[in-house]
Tab-separated table of C-alpha atoms in Angstrom:
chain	number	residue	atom	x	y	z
G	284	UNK	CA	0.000	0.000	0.000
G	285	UNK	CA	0.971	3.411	-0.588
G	286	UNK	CA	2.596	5.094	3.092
G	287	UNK	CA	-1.177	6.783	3.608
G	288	UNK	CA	-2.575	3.155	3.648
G	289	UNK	CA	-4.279	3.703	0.407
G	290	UNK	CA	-4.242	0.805	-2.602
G	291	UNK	CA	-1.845	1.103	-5.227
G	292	UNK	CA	-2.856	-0.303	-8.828
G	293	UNK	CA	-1.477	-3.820	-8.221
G	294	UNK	CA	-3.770	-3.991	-4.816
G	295	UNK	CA	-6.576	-2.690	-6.727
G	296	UNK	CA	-5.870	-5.813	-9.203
G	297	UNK	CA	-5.835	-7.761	-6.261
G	298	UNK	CA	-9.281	-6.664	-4.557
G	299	UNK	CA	-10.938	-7.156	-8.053
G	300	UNK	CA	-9.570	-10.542	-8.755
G	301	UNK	CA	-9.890	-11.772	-4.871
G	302	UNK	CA	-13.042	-9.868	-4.195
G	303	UNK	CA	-14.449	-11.632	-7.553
G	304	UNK	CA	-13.480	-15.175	-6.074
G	305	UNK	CA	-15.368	-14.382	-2.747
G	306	UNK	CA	-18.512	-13.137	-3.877
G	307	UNK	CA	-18.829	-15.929	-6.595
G	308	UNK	CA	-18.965	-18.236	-3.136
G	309	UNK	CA	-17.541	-21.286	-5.331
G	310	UNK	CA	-14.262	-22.260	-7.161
G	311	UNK	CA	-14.202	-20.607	-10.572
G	312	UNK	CA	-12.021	-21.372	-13.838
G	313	UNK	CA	-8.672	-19.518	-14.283
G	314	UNK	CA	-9.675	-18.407	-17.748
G	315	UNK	CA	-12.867	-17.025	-16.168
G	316	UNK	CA	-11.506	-15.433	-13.120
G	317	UNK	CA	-8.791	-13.905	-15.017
G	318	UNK	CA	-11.309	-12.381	-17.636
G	319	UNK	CA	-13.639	-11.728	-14.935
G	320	UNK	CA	-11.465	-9.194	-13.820
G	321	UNK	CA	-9.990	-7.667	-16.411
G	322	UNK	CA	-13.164	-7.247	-18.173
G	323	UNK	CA	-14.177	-5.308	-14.957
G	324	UNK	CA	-11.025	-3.106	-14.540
G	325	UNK	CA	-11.015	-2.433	-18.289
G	326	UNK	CA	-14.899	-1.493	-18.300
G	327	UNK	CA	-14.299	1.196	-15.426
G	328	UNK	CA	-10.711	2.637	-16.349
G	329	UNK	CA	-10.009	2.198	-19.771
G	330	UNK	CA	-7.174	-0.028	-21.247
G	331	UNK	CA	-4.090	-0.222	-18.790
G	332	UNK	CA	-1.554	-2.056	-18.729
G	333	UNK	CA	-0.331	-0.769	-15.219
G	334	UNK	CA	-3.896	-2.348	-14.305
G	335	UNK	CA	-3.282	-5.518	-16.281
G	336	UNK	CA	0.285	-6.539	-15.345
G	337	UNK	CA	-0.672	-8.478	-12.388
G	338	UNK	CA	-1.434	-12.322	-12.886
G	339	UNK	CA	-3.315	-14.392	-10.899
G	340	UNK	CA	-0.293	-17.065	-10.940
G	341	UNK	CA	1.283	-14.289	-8.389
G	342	UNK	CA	-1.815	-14.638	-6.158
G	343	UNK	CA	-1.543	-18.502	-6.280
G	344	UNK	CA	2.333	-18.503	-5.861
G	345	UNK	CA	1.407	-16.215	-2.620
G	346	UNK	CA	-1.242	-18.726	-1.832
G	347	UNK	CA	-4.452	-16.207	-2.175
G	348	UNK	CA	-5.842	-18.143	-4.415
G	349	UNK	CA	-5.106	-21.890	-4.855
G	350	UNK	CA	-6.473	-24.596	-7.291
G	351	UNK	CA	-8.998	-27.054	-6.142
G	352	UNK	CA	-8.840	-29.253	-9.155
G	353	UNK	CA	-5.870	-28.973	-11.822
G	354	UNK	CA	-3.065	-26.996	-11.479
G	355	UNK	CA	-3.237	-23.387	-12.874
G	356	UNK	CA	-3.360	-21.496	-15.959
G	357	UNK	CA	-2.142	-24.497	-18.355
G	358	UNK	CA	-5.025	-26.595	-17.541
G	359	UNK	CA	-7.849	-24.026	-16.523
G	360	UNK	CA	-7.905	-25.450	-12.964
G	361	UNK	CA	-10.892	-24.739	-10.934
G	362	UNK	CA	-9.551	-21.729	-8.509
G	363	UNK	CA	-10.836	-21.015	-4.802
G	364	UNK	CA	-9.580	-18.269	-2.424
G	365	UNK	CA	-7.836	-19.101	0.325
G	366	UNK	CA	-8.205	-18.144	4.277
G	367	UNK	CA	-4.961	-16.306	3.652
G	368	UNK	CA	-6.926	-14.900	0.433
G	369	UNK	CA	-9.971	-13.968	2.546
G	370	UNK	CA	-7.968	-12.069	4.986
G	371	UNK	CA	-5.810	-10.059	2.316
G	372	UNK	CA	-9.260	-8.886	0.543
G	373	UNK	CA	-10.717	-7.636	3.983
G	374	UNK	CA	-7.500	-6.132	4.664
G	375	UNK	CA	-7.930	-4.452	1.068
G	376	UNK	CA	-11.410	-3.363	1.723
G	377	UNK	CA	-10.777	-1.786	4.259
G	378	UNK	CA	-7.824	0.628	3.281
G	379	UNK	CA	-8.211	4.028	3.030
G	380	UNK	CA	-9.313	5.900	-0.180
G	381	UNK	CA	-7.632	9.235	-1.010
G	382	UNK	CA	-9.399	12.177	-1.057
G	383	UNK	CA	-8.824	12.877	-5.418
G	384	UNK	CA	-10.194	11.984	-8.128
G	385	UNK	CA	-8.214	9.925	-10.997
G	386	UNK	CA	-9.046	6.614	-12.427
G	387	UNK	CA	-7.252	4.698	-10.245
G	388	UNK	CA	-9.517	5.769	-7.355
G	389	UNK	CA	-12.127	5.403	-9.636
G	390	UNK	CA	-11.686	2.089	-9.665
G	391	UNK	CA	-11.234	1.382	-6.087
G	392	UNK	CA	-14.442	3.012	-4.794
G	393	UNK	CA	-16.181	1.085	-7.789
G	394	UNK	CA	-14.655	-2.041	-6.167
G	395	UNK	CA	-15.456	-1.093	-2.648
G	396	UNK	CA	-19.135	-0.831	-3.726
G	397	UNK	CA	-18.998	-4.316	-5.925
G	398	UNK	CA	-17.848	-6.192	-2.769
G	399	UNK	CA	-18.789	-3.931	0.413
G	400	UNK	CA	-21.564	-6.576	1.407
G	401	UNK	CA	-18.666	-9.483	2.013
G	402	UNK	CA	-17.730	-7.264	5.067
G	403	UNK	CA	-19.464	-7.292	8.361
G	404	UNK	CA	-21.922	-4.666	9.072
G	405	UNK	CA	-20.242	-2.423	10.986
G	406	UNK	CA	-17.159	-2.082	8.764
G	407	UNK	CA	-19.197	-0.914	5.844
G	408	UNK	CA	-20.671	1.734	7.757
G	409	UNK	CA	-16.874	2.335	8.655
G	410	UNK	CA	-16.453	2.251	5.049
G	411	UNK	CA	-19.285	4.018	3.511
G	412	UNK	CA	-18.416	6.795	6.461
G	413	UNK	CA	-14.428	7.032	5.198
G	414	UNK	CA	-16.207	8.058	1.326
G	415	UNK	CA	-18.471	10.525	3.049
G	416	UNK	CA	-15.079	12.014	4.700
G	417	UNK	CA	-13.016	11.850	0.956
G	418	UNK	CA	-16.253	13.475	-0.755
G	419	UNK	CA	-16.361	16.420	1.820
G	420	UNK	CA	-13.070	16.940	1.234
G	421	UNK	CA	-12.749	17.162	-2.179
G	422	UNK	CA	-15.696	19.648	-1.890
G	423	UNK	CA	-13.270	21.509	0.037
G	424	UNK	CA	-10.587	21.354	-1.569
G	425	UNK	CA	-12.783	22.418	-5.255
G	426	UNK	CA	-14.998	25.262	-3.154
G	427	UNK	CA	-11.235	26.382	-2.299
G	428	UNK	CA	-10.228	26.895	-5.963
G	429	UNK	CA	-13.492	27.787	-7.279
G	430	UNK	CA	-13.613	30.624	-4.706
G	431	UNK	CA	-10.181	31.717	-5.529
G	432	UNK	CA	-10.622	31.997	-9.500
G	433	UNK	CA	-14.398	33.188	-9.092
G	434	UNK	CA	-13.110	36.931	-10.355
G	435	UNK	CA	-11.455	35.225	-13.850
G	436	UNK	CA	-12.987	35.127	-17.147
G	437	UNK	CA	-13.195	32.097	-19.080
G	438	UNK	CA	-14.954	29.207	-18.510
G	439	UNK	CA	-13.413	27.520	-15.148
G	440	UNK	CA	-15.659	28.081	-12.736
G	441	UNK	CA	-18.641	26.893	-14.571
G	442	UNK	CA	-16.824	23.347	-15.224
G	443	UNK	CA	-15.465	23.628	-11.379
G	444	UNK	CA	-19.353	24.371	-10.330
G	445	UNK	CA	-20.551	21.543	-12.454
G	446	UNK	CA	-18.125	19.464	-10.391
G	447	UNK	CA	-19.013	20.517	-7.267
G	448	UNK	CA	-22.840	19.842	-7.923
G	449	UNK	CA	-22.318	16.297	-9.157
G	450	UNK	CA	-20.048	15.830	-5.675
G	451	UNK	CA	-22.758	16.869	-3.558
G	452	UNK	CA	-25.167	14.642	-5.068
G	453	UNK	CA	-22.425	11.575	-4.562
G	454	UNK	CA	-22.594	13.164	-0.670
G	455	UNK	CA	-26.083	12.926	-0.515
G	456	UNK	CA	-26.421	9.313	-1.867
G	457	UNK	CA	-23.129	8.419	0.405
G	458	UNK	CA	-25.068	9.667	3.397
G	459	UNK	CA	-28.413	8.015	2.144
G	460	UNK	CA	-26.595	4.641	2.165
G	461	UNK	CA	-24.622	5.099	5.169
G	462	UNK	CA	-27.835	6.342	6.823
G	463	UNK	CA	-29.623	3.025	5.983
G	464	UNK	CA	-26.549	0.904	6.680
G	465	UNK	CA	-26.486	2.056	10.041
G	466	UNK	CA	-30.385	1.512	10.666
G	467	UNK	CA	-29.539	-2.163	9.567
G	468	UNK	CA	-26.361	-2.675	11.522
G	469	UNK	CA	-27.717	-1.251	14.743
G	470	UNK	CA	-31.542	-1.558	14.596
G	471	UNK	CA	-31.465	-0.833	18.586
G	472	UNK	CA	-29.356	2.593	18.322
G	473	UNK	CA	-25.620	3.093	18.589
C-alpha cells in the first residue's frame, strides 16, 4: 500500500480478482476469473496495462488463491480463495481511499461498492463513512479553488461548479446509504 494506507494499482488488481473469487462463493475457472477481472477493470478505467500486469499465478504462488482441481493457468484449474486470500481482501477493503479523483480511485471506490456486502456490518458503515469524509473533502478542496478563480474570465468556474454539484449529489447518496446501513447494523441505536 501506498505510506497513507491507500491501494496502489497492483492492490486494486488484487481486490478485483480476490473480491471476484469471494462473492462468486464457489471455485471458478482460471480463464474465467482472469477475464472476470480484467473485463471489470477495463470497463471502469479504460485499457491499462499498469492495471493488467498483475497475474493471478502471483496470487496462487502467494497462496491467495489456490487450485482445487488442476493446477493453474495451463489446464484451466478450478480456482478457490484461500483463508490467507480472505484475509488479504478484507485487509484491502478496508484501506483508506484518497481524497482525489483519478481513475485509479475510480476504480477502487467502484470495487469497494462491488464487494462492500462481504464485510461485516459495521465495517461498511466504517467504510461508507471514510467516502463521506473523501467526498467532503474534495468539496473543500474544489470550493477552495473555485472561490479563488471566481473573479477570472473564461470558462473555469462553470466546469469547477458543475463538479461541485455532481459531488454533492455523490454526498447525498453516500449519506443516504450510510444512513440506511447504520439503521440495519444497529436496529437498537448506537
Amino acid at each position: 500500500m501506498y505510506a497513507d494506507n491507500t491501494l496502489t494499482p497492483k492492490e486494486a488488481v488484487r481486490l478485483c480478482a480476490l473480491g471476484t473469487l469471494a462473492q462468486a462463493e464457489q471455485p471458478m475457472r482460471y480463464s474465467i476469473l482472469a477475464h472476470d477481472a480484467r473485463h471489470f477493470m477495463s470497463r471502469v478505467t479504460g485499457p491499462s496495462l499498469e492495471l493488467m500486469g498483475t497475474s493471478l499465478e502471483l496470487l496462487k504462488f502467494e497462496g491467495l488463491i489456490a487450485p482445487s482441481e488442476g493446477q493453474g493457468m495451463e489446464d484451466d484449474a478450478l480456482m478457490e480463495l484461500t483463508d490467507k486470500g480472505a484475509e488479504e481482501l478484507h485487509k484491502l477493503l478496508m484501506a483508506r481511499v484518497r481524497a482525489e479523483s483519478n481513475d485509479l480511485n475510480k476504480l477502487i471506490i467502484t470495487l469497494k461498492f462491488r464487494f462492500l456486502h462481504l464485510l461485516p456490518a459495521e465495517e461498511q458503515c466504517n467504510q461508507v463513512d471514510s467516502l463521506c469524509d473523501a467526498a467532503q473533502a474534495e468539496l473543500s478542496r474544489l470550493g477552495d479553488l473555485r472561490d479563488n478563480h471566481v473573479e477570472e474570465t473564461g470558462h473555469l468556474t462553470d466546469w469547477l461548479d458543475h463538479d461541485l454539484d455532481l459531488i454533492e449529489k455523490r454526498l447525498e447518496w453516500l449519506e443516504t446509504m450510510r444512513n440506511a446501513l447504520y439503521e440495519k447494523a444497529f436496529p437498537d441505536g448506537l
